[in-house]
Short mmCIF file of C-alpha atoms and ligand atoms in Angstrom, two decimals:
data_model
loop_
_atom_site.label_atom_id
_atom_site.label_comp_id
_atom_site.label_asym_id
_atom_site.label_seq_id
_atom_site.Cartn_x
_atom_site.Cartn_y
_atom_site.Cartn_z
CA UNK A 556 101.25 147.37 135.09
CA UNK A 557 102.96 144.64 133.32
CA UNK A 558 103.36 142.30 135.94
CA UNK A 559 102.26 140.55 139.31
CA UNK A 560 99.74 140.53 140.78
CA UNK A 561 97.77 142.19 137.84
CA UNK A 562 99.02 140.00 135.47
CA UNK A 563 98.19 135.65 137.22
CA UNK A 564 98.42 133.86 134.29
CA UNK A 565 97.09 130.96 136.44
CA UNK A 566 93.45 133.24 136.07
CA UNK A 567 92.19 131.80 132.93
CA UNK A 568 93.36 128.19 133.42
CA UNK A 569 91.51 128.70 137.03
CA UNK A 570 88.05 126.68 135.09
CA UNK A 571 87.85 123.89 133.09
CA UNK A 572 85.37 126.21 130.82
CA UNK A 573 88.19 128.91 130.30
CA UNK A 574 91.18 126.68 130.02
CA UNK A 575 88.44 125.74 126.75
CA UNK A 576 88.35 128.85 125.92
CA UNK A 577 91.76 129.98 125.76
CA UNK A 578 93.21 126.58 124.00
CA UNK A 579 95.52 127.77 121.13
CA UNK A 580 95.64 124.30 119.74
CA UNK A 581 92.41 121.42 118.81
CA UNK A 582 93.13 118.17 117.89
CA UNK A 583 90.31 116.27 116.05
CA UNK A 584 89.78 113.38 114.45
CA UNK A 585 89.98 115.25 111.36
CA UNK A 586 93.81 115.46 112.01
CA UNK A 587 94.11 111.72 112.09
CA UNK A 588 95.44 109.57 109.31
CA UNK A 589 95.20 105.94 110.39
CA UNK A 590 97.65 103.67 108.47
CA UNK A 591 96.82 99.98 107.92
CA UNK A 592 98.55 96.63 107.29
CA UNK A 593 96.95 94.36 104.28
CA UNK A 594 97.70 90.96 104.18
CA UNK A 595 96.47 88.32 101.53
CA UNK A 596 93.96 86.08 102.63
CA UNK A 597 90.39 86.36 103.92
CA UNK A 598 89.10 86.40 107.29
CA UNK A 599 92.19 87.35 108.80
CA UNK A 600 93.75 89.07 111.43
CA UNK A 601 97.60 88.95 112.75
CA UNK A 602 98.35 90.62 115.53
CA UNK A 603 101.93 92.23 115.30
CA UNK A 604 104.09 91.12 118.14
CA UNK A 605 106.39 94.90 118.18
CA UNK A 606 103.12 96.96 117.59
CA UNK A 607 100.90 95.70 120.40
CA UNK A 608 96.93 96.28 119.49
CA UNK A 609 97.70 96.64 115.75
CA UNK A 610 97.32 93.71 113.52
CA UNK A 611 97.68 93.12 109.66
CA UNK A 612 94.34 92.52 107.90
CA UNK A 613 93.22 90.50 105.12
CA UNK A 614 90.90 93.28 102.52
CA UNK A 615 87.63 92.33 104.18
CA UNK A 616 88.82 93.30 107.19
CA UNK A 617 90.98 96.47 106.23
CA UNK A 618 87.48 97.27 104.64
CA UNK A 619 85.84 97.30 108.27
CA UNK A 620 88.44 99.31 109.56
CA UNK A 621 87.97 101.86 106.74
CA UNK A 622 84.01 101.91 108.11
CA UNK A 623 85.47 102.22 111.88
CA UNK A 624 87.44 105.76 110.17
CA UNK A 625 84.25 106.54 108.42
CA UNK A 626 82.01 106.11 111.65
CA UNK A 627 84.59 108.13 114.13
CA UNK A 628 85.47 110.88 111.69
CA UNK A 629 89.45 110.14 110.56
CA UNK A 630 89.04 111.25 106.95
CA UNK A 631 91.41 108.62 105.40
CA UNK A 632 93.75 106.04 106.13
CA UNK A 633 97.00 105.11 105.05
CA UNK A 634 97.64 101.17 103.46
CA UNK A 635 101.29 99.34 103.45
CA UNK A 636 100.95 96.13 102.39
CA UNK A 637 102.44 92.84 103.92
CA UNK A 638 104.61 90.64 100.91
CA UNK A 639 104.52 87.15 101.28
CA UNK A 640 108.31 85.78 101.09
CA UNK A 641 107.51 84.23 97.41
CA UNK A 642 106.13 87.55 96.05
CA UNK A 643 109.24 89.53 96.79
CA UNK A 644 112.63 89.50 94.10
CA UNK A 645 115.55 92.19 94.39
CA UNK A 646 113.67 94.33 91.69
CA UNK A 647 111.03 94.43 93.69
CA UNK A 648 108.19 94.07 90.53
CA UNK A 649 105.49 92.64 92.46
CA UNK A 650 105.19 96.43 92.99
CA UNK A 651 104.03 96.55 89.50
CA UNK A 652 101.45 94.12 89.56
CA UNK A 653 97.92 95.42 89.09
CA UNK A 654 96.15 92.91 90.36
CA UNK A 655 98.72 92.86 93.83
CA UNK A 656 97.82 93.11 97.25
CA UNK A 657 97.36 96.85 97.46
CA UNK A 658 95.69 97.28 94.50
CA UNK A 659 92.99 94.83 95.61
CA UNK A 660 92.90 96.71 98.96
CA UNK A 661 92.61 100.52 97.31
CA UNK A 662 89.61 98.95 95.16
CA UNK A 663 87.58 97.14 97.84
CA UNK A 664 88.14 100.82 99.90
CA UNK A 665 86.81 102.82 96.72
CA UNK A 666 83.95 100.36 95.89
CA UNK A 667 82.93 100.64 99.60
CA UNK A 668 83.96 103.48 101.41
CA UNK A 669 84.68 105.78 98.91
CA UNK A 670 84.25 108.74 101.49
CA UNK A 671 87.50 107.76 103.55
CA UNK A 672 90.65 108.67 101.70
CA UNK A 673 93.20 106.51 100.85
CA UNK A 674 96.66 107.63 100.98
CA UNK A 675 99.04 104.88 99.70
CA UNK A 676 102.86 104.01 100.11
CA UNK A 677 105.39 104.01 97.19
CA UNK A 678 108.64 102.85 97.88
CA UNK A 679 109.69 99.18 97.16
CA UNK A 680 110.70 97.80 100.24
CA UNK A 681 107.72 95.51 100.53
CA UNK A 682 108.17 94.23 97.86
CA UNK A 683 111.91 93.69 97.71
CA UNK A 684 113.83 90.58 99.12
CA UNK A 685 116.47 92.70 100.51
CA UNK A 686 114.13 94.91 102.28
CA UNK A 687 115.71 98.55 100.69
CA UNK A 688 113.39 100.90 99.42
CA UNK A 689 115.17 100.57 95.58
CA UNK A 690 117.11 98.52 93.51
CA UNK A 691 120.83 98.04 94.70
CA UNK A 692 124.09 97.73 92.57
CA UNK A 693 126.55 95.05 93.23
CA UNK A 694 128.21 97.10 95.74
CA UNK A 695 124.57 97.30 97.37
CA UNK A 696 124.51 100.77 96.91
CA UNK A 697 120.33 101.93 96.23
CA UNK A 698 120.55 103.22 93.12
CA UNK A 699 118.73 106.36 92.58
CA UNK A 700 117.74 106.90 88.89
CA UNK A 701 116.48 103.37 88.31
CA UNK A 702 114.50 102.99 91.58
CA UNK A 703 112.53 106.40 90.31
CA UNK A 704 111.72 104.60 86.85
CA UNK A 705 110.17 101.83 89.23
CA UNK A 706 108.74 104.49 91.59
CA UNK A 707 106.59 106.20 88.60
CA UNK A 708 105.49 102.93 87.24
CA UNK A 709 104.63 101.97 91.35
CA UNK A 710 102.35 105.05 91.87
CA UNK A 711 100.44 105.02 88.44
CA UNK A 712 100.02 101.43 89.29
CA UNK A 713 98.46 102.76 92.42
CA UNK A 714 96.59 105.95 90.95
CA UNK A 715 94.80 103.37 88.49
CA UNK A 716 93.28 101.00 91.40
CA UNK A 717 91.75 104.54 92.91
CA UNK A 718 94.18 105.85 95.49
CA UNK A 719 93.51 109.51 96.74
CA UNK A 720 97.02 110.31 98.37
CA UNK A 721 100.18 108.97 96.54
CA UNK A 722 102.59 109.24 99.13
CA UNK A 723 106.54 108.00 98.26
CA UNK A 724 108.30 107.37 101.22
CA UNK A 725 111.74 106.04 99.44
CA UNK A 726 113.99 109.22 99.69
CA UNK A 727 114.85 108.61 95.99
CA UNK A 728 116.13 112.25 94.71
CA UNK A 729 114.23 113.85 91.67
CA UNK A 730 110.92 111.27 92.02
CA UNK A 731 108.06 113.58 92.93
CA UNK A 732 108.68 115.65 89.64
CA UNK A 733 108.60 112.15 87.96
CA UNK A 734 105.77 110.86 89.75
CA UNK A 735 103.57 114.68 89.43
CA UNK A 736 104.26 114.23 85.49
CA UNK A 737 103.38 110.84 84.69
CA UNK A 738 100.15 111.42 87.01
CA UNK A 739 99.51 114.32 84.72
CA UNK A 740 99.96 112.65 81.63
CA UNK A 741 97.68 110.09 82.75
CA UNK A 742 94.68 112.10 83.65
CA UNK A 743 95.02 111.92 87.36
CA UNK A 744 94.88 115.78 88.08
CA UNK A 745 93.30 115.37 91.57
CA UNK A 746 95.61 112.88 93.25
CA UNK A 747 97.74 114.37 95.26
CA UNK A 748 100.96 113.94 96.48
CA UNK A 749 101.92 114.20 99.95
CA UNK A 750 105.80 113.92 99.78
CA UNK A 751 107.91 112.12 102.89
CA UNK A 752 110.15 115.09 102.08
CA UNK A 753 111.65 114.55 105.48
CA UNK A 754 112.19 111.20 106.24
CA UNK A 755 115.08 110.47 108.26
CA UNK A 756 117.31 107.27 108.84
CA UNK A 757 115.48 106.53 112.25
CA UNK A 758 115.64 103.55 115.04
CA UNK A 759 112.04 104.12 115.15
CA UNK A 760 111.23 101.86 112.26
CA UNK A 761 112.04 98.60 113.62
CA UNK A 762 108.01 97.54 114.79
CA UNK A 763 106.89 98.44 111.29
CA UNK A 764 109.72 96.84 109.35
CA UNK A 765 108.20 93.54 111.78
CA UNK A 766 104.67 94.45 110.33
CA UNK A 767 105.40 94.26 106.59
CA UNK A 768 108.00 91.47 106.69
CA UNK A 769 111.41 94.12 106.25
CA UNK A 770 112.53 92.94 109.60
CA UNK A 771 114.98 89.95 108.89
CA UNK A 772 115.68 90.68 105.59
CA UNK A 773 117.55 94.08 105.34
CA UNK A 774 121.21 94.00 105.73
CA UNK A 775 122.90 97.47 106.63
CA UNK A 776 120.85 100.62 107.36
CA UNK A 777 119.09 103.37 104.89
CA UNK A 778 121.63 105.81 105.61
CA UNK A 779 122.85 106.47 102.26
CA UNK A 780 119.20 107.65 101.01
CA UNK A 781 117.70 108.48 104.33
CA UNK A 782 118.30 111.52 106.12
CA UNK A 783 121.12 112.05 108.81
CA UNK A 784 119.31 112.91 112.39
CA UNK A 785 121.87 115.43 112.58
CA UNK A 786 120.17 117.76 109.91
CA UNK A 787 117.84 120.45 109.40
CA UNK A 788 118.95 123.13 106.76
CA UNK A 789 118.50 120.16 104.54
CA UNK A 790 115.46 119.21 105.42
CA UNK A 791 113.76 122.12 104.12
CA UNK A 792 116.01 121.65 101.17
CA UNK A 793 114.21 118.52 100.36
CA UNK A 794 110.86 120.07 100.98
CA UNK A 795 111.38 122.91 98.93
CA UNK A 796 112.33 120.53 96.19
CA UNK A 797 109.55 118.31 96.77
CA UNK A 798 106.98 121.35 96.60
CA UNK A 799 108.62 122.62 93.08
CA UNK A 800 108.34 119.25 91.69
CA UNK A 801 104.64 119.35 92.56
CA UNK A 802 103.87 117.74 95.94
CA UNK A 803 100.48 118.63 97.53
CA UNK A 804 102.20 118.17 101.33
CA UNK A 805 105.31 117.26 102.81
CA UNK A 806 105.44 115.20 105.63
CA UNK A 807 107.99 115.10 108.53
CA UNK A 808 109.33 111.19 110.04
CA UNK A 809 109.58 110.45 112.49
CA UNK A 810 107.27 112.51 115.02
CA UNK A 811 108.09 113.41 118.68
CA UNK A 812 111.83 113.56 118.12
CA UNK A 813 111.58 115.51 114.96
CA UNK A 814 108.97 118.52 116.14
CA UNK A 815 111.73 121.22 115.66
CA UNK A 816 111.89 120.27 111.66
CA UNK A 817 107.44 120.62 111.67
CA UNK A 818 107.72 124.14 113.37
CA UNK A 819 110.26 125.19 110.71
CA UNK A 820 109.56 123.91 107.58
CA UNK A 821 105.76 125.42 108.43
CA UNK A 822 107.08 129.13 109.25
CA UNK A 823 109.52 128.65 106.61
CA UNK A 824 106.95 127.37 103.62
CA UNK A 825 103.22 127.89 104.79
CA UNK A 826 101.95 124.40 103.28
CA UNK A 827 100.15 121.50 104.79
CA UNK A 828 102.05 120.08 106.87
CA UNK A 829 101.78 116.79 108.13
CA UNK A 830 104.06 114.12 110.63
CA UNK A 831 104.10 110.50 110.90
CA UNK A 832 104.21 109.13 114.75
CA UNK A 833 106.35 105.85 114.10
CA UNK A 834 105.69 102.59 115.01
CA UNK A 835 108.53 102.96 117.53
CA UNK A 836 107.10 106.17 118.81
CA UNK A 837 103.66 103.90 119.43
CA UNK A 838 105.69 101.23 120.82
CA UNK A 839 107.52 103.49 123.60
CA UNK A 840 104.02 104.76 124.24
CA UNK A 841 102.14 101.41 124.74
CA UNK A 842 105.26 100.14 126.84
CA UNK A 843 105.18 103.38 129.06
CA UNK A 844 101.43 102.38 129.67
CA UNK A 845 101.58 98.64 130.06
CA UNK A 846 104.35 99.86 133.10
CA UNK A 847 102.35 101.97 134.48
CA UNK A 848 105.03 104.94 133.69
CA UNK A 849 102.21 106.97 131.69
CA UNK A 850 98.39 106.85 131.68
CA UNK A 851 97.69 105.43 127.40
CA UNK A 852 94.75 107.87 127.15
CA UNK A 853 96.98 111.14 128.10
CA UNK A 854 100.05 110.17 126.47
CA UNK A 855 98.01 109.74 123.38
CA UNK A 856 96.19 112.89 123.30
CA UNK A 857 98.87 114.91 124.23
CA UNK A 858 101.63 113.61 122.43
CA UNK A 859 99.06 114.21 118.83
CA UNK A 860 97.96 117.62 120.69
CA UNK A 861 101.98 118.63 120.15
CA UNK A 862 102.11 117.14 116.80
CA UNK A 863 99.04 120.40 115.68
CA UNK A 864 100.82 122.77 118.40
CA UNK A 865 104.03 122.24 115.97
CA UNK A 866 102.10 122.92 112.86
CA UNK A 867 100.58 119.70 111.79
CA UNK A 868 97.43 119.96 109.49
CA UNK A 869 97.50 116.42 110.83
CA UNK A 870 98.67 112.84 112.05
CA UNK A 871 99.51 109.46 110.86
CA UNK A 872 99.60 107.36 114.17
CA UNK A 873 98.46 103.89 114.96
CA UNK A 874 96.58 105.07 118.01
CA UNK A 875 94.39 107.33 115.33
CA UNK A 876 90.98 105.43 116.24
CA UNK A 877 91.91 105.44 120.06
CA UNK A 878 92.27 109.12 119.82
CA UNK A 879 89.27 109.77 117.52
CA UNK A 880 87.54 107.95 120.52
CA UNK A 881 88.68 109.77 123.09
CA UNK A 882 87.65 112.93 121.30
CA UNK A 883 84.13 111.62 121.51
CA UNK A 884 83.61 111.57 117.69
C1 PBG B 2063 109.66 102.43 104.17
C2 PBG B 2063 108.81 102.92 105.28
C3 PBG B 2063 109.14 102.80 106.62
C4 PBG B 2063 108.10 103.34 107.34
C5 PBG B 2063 107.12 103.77 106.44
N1 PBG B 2063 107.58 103.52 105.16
C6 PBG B 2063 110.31 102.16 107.27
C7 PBG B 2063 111.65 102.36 106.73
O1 PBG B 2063 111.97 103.40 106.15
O2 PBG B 2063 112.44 101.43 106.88
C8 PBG B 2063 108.07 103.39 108.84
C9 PBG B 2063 106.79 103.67 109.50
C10 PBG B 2063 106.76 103.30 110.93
O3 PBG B 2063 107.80 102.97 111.56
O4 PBG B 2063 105.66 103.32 111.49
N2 PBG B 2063 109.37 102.86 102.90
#
């Protein structure tokens, strides 16, 4: 008998114990990946207006944090540094600099907390005075080639200082091969590369463009490098390319709105997986909260529960230490 009343599917969601028993999906804080704002300075900590209950923070403090991860059980964190106005040029070379603000952040993490991961951010528009991910032409156009060169010389800058997880967000064609090879050449066989293979042109960005000084300065949009919302066949176009040239993972961003292109790039490649929850996407949760439209704690945990139910070997969200402690790490 195939159906009612020998078949209640309501029978094993009838006890909290069972409804335990049966769950298809965990979440952990082993899925979370908490990414961090640096600023220069000491002592400090700057709330972000957009991003309410995240703040940038000077090393010492991003150093404290990385202890908080340690102590709950998120296995690494993510950094994206905050560019003072004078340290940023149109080429974008403060990226360069070993002795910048990253740098001194991946080193204080290694010389401390060397068992959280560190998963750092290549692309130059942190560093750029125009706020695009790459150097532009005189038509303004990103150029592709000569942002890569940068790109290589960006991550090896980054490899040196001690990161675990380079992780080029730019959407610059033909970089990860670049990036796996130099790496190589260098002697950094074990960092890995976790590609933003997926990274679409997104309205989700704006809280995060506010959080490493972007905001005002970019003119235009990142259409012509990111990807059109419209698209999926080429999404797993760029991951497959991004796995051939070597990457590790692939992630997926934005989150929520994006689930469809987690479910199939994971049936379609069988890699890790993983998908960033935007700033905007934290934003839309902490303003359904503060009016009383949502409860935080369930939005949280479920909206990260459907992020693993897609696929995900794991999370980047802002909320990752809220979550960790609602898990009851
Ligand atoms: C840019 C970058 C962005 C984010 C991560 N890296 C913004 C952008 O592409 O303009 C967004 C992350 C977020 O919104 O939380 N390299």
């Amino acid at each position: 008998m195939s159906h009612y009343p020998a078949l209640r599917l309501r029978r094993t969601r009838a006890a909290a114990w069972s409804r335990r028993l049966h769950a298809e999906t965990v979440l952990t804080p082993a899925d979370l990946i908490w990414p961090l704002f640096v600023v220069e300075g000491e002592g400090l900590e700057q709330p972000i207006a957009s991003l309410p209950g995240v703040s940038r923070w000077s090393v010492d403090g991003i150093v404290a944090r990385a202890r908080e991860a340690r102590d709950l059980g998120i296995p690494c964190v993510a950094l994206f540094p905050y560019t003072q106005p004078d340290r940023r040029s149109d080429d974008g070379a403060e990226a360069l600099n070993p002795d910048n603000l990253m740098c001194q952040a991946i080193e204080a993490l290694k010389d401390t907390v060397p068992e959280v991961g560190v998963l750092t951010d290549v692309a130059l528009d942190p560093y750029t005075s125009h706020g695009h991910d790459g150097l532009l032409d005189e038509a303004g156009y990103v150029l592709n080639d000569a942002t890569a060169e940068m790109l290589v010389g960006q991550a090896l800058n980054q490899a040196r200082a001690g990161a675990d997880i380079i992780a080029p967000s730019d959407m610059m064609d033909g970089r990860i091969g670049m990036i796996r090879e130099a790496l190589e050449s260098e002697g950094f066989v074990n960092v890995q590369i976790m590609s933003y293979a997926a990274k679409y042109a997104s309205g989700f960005y704006g809280p995060f463009r506010d959080a490493v000084g972007g905001r005002g300065l970019l003119k235009g949009d990142k259409m012509t490098y990111q990807m059109d919302a419209a698209n999926w066949q080429e999404a797993l176009r760029e991951v497959e390319l991004d796995l051939d040239e070597g990457a590790d993972s692939v992630m997926v961003k934005p989150g929520l709105p994006y689930l469809d292109i987690v479910t199939r790039v994971k049936e379609r490649f069988e890699v890790p997986v993983f998908a960033y929850q935007v700033s905007g996407e934290y934003a839309m949760i902490e303003a359904a909260a503060a009016s009383a439209a949502g409860d935080r704690d369930a939005l949280v945990l479920e909206t990260l529960l459907a992020f693993k139910r897609a696929g995900c070997s794991g999370v980047l969200t802002y909320h990752a230490a809220h979550a960790a402690r609602l898990l009851g790490a």
